[in-house]
mmCIF file of C-alpha atoms in Angstrom:
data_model
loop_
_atom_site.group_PDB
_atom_site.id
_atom_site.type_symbol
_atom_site.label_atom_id
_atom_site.label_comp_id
_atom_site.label_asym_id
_atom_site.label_seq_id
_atom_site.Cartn_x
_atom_site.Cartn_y
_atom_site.Cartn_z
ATOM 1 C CA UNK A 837 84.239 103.120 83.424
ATOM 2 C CA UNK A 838 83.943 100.657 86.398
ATOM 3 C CA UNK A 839 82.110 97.613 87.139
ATOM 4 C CA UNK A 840 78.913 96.993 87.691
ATOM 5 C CA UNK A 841 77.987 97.392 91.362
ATOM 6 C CA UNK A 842 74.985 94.981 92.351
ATOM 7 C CA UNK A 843 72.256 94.771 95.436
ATOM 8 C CA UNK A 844 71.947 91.465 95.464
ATOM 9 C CA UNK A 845 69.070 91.063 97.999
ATOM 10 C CA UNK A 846 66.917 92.399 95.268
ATOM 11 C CA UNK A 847 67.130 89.131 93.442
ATOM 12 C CA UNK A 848 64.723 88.259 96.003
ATOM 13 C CA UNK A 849 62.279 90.614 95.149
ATOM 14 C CA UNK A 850 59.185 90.728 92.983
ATOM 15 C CA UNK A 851 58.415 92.386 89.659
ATOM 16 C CA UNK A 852 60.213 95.061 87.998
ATOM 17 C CA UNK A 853 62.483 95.501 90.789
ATOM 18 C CA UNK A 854 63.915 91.633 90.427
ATOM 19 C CA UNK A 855 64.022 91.613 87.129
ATOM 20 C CA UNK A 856 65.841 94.744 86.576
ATOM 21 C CA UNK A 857 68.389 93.280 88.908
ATOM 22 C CA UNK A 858 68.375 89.524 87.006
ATOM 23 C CA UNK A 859 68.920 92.225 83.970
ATOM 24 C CA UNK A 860 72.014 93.298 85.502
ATOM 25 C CA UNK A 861 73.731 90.387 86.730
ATOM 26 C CA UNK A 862 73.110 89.490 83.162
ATOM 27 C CA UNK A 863 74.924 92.391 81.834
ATOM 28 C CA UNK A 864 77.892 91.837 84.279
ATOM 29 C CA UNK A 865 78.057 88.252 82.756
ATOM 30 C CA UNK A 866 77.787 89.470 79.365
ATOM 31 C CA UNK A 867 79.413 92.474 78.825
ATOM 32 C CA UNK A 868 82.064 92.689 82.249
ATOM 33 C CA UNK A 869 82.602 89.081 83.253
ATOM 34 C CA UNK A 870 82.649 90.777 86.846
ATOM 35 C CA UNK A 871 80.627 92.504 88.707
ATOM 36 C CA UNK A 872 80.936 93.631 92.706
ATOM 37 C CA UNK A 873 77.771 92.223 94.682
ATOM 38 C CA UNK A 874 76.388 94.366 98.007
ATOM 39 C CA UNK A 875 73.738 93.134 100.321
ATOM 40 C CA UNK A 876 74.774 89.610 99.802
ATOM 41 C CA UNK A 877 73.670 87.980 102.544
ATOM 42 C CA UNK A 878 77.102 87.533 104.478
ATOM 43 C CA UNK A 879 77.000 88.607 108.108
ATOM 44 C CA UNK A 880 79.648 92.113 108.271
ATOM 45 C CA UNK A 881 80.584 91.014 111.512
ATOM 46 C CA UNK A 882 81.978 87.706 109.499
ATOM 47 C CA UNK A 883 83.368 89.560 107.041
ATOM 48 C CA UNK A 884 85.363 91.794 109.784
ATOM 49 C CA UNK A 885 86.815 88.545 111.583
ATOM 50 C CA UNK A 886 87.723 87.618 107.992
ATOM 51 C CA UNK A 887 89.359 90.671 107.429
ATOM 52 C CA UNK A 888 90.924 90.694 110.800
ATOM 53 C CA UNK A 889 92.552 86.511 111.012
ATOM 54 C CA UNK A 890 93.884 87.324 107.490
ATOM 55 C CA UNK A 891 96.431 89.722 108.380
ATOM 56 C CA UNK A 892 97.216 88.753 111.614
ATOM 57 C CA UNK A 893 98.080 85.351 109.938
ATOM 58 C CA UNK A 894 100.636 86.947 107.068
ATOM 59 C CA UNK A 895 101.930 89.676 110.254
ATOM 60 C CA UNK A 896 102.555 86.494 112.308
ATOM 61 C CA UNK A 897 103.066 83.533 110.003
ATOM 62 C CA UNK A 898 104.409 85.055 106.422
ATOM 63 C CA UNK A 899 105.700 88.208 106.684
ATOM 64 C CA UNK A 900 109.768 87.125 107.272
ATOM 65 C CA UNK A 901 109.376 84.451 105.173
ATOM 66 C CA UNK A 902 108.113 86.378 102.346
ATOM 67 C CA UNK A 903 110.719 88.798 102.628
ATOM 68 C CA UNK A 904 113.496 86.529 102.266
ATOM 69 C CA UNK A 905 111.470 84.231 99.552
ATOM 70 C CA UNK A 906 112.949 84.083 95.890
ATOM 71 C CA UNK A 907 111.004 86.513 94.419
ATOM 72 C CA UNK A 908 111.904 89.322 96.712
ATOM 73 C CA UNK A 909 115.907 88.161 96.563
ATOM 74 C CA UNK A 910 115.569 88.232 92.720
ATOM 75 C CA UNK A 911 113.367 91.575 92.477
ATOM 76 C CA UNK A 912 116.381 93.156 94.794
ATOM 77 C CA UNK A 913 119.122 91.709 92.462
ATOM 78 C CA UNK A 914 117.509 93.012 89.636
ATOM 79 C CA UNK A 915 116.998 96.491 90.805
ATOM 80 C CA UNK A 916 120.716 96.355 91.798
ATOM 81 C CA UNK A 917 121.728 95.856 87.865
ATOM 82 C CA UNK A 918 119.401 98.179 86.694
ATOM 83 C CA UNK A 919 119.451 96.402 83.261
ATOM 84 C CA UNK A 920 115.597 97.651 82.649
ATOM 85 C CA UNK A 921 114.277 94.091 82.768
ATOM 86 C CA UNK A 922 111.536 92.877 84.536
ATOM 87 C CA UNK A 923 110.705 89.955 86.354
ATOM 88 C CA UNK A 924 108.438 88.008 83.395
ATOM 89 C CA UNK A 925 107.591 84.268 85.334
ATOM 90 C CA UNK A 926 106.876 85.069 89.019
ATOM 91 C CA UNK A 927 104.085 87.397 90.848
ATOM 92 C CA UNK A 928 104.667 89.815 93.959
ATOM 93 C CA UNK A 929 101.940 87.185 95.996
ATOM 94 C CA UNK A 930 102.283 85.149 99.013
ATOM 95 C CA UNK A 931 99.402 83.009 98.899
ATOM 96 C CA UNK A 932 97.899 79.873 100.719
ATOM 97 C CA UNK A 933 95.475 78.009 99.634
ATOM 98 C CA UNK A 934 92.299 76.595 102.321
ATOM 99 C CA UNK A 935 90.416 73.238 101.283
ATOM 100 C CA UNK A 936 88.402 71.479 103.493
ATOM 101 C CA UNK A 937 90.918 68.463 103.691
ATOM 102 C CA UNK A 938 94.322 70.382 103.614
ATOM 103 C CA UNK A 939 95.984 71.662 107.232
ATOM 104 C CA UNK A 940 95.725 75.328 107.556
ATOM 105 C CA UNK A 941 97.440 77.862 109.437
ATOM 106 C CA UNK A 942 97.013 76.696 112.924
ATOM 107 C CA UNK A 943 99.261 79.875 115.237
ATOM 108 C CA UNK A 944 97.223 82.277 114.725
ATOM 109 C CA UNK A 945 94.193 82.363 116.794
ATOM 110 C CA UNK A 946 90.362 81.776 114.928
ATOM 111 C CA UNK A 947 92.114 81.881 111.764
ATOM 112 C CA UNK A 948 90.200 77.655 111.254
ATOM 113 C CA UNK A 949 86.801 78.494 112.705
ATOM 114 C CA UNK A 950 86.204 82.269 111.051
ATOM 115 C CA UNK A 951 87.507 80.776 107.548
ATOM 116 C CA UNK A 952 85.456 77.653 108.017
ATOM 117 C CA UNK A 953 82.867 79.550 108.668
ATOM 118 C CA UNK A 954 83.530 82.046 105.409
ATOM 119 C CA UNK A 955 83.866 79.061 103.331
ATOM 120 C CA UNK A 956 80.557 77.730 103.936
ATOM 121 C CA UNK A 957 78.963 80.966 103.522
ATOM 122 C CA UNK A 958 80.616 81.948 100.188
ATOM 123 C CA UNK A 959 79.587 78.663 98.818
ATOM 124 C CA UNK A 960 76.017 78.751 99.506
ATOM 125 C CA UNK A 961 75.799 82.254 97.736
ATOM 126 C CA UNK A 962 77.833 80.874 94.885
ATOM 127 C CA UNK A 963 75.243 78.594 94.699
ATOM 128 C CA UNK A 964 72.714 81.200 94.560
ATOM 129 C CA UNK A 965 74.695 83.112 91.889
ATOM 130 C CA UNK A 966 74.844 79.662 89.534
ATOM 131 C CA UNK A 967 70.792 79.696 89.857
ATOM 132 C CA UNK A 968 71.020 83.094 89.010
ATOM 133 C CA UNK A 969 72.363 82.394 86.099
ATOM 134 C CA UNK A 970 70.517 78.988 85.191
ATOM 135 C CA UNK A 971 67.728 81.201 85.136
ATOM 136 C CA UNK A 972 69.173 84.100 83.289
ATOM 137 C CA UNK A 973 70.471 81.597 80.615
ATOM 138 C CA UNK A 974 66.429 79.971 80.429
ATOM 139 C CA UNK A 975 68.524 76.545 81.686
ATOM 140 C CA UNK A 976 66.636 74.574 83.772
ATOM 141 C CA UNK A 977 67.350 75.108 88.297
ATOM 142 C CA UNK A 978 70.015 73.892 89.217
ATOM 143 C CA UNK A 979 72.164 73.012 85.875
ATOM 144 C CA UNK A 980 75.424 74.528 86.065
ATOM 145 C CA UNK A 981 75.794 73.218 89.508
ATOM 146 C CA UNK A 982 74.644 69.326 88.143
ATOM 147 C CA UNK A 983 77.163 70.001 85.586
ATOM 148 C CA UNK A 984 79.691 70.627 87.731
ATOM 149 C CA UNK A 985 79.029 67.908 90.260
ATOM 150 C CA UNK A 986 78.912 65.765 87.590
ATOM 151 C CA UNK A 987 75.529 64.415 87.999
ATOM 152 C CA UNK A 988 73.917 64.028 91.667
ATOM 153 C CA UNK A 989 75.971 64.621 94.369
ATOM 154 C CA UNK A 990 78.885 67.126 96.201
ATOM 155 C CA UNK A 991 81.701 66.492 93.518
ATOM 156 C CA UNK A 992 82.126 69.935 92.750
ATOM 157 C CA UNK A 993 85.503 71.298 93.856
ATOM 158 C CA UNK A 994 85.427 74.403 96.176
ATOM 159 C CA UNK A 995 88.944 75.813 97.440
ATOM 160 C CA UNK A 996 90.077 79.256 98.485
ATOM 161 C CA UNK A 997 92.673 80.940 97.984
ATOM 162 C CA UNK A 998 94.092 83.591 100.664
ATOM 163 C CA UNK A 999 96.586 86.198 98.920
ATOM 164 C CA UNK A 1000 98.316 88.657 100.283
ATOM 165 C CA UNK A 1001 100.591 91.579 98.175
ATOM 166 C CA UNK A 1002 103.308 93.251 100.148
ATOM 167 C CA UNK A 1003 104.654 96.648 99.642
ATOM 168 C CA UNK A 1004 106.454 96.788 96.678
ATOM 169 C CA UNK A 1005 110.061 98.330 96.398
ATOM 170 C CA UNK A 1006 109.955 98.228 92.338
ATOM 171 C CA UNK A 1007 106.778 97.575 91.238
ATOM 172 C CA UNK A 1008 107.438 98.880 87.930
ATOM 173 C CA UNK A 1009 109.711 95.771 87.306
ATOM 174 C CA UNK A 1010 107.211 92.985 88.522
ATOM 175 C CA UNK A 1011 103.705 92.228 88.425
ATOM 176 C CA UNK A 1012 101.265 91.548 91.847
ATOM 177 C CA UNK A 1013 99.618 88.438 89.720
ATOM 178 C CA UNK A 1014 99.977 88.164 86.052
ATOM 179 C CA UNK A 1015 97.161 88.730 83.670
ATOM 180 C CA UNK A 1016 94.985 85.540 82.916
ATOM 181 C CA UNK A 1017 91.709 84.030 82.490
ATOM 182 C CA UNK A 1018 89.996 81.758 85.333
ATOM 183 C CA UNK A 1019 90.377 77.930 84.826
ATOM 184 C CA UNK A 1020 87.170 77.282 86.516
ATOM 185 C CA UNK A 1021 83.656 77.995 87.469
ATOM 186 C CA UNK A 1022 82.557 80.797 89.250
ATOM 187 C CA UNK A 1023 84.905 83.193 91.610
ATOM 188 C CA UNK A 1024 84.116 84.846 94.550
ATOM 189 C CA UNK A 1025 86.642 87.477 95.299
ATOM 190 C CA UNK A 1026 86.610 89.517 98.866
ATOM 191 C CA UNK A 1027 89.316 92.319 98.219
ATOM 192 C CA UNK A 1028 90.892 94.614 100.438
ATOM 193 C CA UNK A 1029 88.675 97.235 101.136
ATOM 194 C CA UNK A 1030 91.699 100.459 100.493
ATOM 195 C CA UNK A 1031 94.214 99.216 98.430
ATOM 196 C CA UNK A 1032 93.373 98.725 94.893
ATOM 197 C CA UNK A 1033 95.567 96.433 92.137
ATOM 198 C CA UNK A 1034 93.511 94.536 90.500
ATOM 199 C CA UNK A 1035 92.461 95.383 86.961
ATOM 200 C CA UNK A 1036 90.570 93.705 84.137
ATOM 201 C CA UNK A 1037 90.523 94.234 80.601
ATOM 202 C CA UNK A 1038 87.714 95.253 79.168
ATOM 203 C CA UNK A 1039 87.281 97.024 75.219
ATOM 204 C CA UNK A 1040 91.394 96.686 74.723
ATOM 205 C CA UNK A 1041 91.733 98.959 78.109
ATOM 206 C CA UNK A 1042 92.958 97.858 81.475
ATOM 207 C CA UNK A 1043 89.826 98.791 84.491
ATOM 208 C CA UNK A 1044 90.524 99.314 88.097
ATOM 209 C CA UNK A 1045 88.111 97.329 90.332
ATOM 210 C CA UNK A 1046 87.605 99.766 93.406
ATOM 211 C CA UNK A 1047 87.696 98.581 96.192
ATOM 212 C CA UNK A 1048 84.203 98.896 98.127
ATOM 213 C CA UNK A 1049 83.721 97.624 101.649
ATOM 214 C CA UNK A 1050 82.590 94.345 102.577
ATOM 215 C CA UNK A 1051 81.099 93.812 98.887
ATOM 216 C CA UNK A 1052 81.974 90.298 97.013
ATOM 217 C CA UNK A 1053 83.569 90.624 93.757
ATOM 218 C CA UNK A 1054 82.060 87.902 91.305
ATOM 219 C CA UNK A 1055 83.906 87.019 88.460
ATOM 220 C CA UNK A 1056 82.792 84.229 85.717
ATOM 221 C CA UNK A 1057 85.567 81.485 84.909
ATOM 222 C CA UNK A 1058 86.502 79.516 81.546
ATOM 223 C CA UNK A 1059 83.926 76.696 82.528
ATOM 224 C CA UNK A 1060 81.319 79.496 82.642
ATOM 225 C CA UNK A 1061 82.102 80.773 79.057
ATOM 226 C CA UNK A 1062 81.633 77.392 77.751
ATOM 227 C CA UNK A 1063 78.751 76.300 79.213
ATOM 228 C CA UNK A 1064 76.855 79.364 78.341
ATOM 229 C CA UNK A 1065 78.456 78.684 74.380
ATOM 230 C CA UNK A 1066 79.835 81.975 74.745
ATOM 231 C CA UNK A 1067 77.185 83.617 75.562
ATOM 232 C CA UNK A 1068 79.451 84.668 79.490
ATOM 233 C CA UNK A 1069 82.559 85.121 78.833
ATOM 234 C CA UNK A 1070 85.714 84.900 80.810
ATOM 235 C CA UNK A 1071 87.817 88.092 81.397
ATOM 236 C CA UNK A 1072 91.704 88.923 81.627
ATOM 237 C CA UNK A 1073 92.586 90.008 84.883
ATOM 238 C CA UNK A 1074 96.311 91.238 86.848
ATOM 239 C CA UNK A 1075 96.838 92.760 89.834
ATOM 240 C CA UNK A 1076 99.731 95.233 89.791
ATOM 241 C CA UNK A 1077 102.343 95.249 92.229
ATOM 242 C CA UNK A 1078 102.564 98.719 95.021
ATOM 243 C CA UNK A 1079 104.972 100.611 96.831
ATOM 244 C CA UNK A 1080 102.775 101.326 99.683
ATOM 245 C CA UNK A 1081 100.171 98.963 101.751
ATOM 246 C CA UNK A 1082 98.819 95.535 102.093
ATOM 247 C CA UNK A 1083 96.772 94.126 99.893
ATOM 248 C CA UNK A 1084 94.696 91.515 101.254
ATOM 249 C CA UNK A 1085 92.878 89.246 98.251
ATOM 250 C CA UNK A 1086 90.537 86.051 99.063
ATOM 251 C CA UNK A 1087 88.806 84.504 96.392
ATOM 252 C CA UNK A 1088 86.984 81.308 96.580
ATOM 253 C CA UNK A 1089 86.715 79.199 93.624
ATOM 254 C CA UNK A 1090 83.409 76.614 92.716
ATOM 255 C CA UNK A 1091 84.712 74.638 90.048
ATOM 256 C CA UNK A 1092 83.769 71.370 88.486
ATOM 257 C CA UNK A 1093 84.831 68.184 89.796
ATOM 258 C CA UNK A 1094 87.765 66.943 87.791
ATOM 259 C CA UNK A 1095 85.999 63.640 86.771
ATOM 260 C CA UNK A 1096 83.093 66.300 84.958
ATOM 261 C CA UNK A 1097 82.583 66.425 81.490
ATOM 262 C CA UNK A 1098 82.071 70.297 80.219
ATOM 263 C CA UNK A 1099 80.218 71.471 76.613
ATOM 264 C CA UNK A 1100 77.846 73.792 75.967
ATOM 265 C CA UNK A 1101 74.341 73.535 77.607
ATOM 266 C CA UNK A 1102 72.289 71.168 74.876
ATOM 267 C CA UNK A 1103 69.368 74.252 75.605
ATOM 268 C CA UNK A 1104 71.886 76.609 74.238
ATOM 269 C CA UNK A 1105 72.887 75.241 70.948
ATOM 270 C CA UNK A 1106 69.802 73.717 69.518
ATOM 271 C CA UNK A 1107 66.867 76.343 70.309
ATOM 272 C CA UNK A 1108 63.464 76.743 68.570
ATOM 273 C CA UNK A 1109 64.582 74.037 65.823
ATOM 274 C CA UNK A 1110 67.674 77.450 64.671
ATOM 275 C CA UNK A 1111 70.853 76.212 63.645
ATOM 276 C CA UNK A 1112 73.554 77.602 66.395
ATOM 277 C CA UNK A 1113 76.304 75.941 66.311
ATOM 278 C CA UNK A 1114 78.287 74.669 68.848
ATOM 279 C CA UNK A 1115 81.390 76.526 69.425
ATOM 280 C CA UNK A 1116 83.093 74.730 72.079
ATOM 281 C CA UNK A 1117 84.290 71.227 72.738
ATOM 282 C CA UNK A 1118 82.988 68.629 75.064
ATOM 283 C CA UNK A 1119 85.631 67.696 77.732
ATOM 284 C CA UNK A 1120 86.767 66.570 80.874
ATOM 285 C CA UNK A 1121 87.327 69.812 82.976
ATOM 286 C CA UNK A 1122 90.625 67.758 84.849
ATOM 287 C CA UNK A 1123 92.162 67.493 81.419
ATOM 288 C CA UNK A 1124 91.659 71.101 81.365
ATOM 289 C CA UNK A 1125 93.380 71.758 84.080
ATOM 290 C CA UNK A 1126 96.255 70.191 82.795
ATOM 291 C CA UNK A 1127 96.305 72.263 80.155
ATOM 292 C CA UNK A 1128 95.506 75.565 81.632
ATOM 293 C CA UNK A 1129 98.682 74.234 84.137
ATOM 294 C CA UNK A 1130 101.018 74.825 81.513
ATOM 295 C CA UNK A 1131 99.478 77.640 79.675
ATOM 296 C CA UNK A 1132 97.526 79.893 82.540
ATOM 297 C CA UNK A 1133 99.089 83.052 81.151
ATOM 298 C CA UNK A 1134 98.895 82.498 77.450
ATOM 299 C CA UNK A 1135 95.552 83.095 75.177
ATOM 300 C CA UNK A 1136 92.971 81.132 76.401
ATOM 301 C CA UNK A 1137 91.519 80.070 72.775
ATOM 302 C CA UNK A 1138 94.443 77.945 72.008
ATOM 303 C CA UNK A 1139 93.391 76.077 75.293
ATOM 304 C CA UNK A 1140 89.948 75.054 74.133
ATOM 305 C CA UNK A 1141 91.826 73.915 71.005
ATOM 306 C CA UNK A 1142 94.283 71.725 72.595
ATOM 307 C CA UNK A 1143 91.718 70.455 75.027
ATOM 308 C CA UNK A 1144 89.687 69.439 71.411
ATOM 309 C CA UNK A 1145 92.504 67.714 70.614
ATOM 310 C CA UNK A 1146 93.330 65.364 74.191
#
């Protein structure tokens, strides 16, 4: 089983060709909650310089500091008792994380301009994934975005996050990035194109996601799932923890502004005068956050529960 692989220029298309690709970007929202994207618009030489600032700036900026961090001093302490536990409440990640008012790395050269650059290009197309599915959902252009602006407007919040998983020495006793759900919107995920990791459940069974070259990884967040009442769903996701290579992860995340209220589309739970009922609540996507703050790794129903309840 793997993913569903995508050619995304065909969404521009005509006829049977278009809407056999709207059919599967459907069917990676329904059935996957990911799906990898080719041909999506972003220029390979971008993608390259990407590639290319990302490492240099964890060779350069992280590496030492990383290897004397708390994680690694623990993981070696616990390999030294060789008691059989495992490292339960911290991930084998160095991570920063880019937003447009936040200082970035600034030694390493055309790390600011090639990420700036990135940025704007991976929000554009998650724009032009959220129309995708406006339309695939029969919502009216442009809704998911309004809902996550909150109205008119920028508002929405788009950050990204660059990750970076070291060599492991005992990655049997800790994980790359514990399994969980995504608080937000929609993610756009640009994975190392050799070294694999990251997994998603899917049927009770844990999936690799190959790594492909250059292709976008989209996955849909806990916003999605409730705007669509269900209809997307969020999936669980880890990334495991190697003994050999560098695994380079940047995903980009288009959430809703904090100050945004989030329920189920009004299209999708009264339609043609049927009775479907509304199965999640109406709430303000910062008080989320708060939640999912505390409870990221934990069951993600009990979330929309205690949300309910704020």
């Amino acid at each position: 089983m793997a993913i569903p692989v995508i050619d995304f220029s065909k969404v521009n298309g005509t006829g049977e060709e278009r809407a056999r690709t709207m059919a599967q970007i459907a069917n990676g929202c329904e059935e996957w909650g990911f799906f990898q994207l080719m041909n999506h618009g972003i220029p390979e030489e971008l993608l390259e310089k990407v590639k290319k600032v990302c490492s240099e700036y964890f060779k350069l900026e992280r590496e030492e500091i990383f290897k004397n961090s708390a994680v690694a001093n623990t993981l070696k302490a616990l390999a030294e008792k060789n008691s059989g536990e495992k490292l339960e409440n911290v991930d084998w990640e160095d991570v920063i994380t880019l937003l447009d008012d936040n200082e970035w790395p600034s030694k390493t050269p055309g790390f600011k301009e090639t990420m700036t650059e990135y940025r704007a290009e991976l929000k554009k197309l998650a724009e032009k994934v959220m129309e995708v599915m406006d339309e695939n959902l029969s919502l009216p252009k442009g809704s998911i975005k309004k809902a996550f602006d909150d109205g008119e407007g920028q508002n929405a919040f788009f950050g990204t996050k660059v990750s970076h998983y070291p060599p492991c020495p005992h990655p049997e006793l800790v994980n790359g990035l514990r399994a969980h759900t995504d608080a937000g919107g929609v993610i756009l995920l640009f994975q190392d194109d050799a070294v694999g990791g990251l997994q998603i459940l899917k049927d009770g069974q844990w999936i690799d996601v190959q790594p492909m070259k250059n292709t976008i990884v989209i996955n849909t967040g806990d916003q999605i799932e409730v705007l669509s009442n269900g209809r997307y769903k969020s999936t669980w996701h880890r990334v495991l923890a190697t003994p050999d290579g560098n695994r380079r992860s940047i995903a980009s995340f288009y959430n809703p502004s904090l100050k945004a209220t989030i329920a189920p589309a009004p299209e999708l739970v009264e339609k043609d005068n049927e009775e479907i009922s509304q199965t999640y609540p109406k709430f303000l996507f910062g008080d989320y956050m708060s939640v999912y703050a505390e409870q990221k790794f934990l069951p993600k129903e009990p979330r929309f529960q205690s949300v309910r309840a704020v």
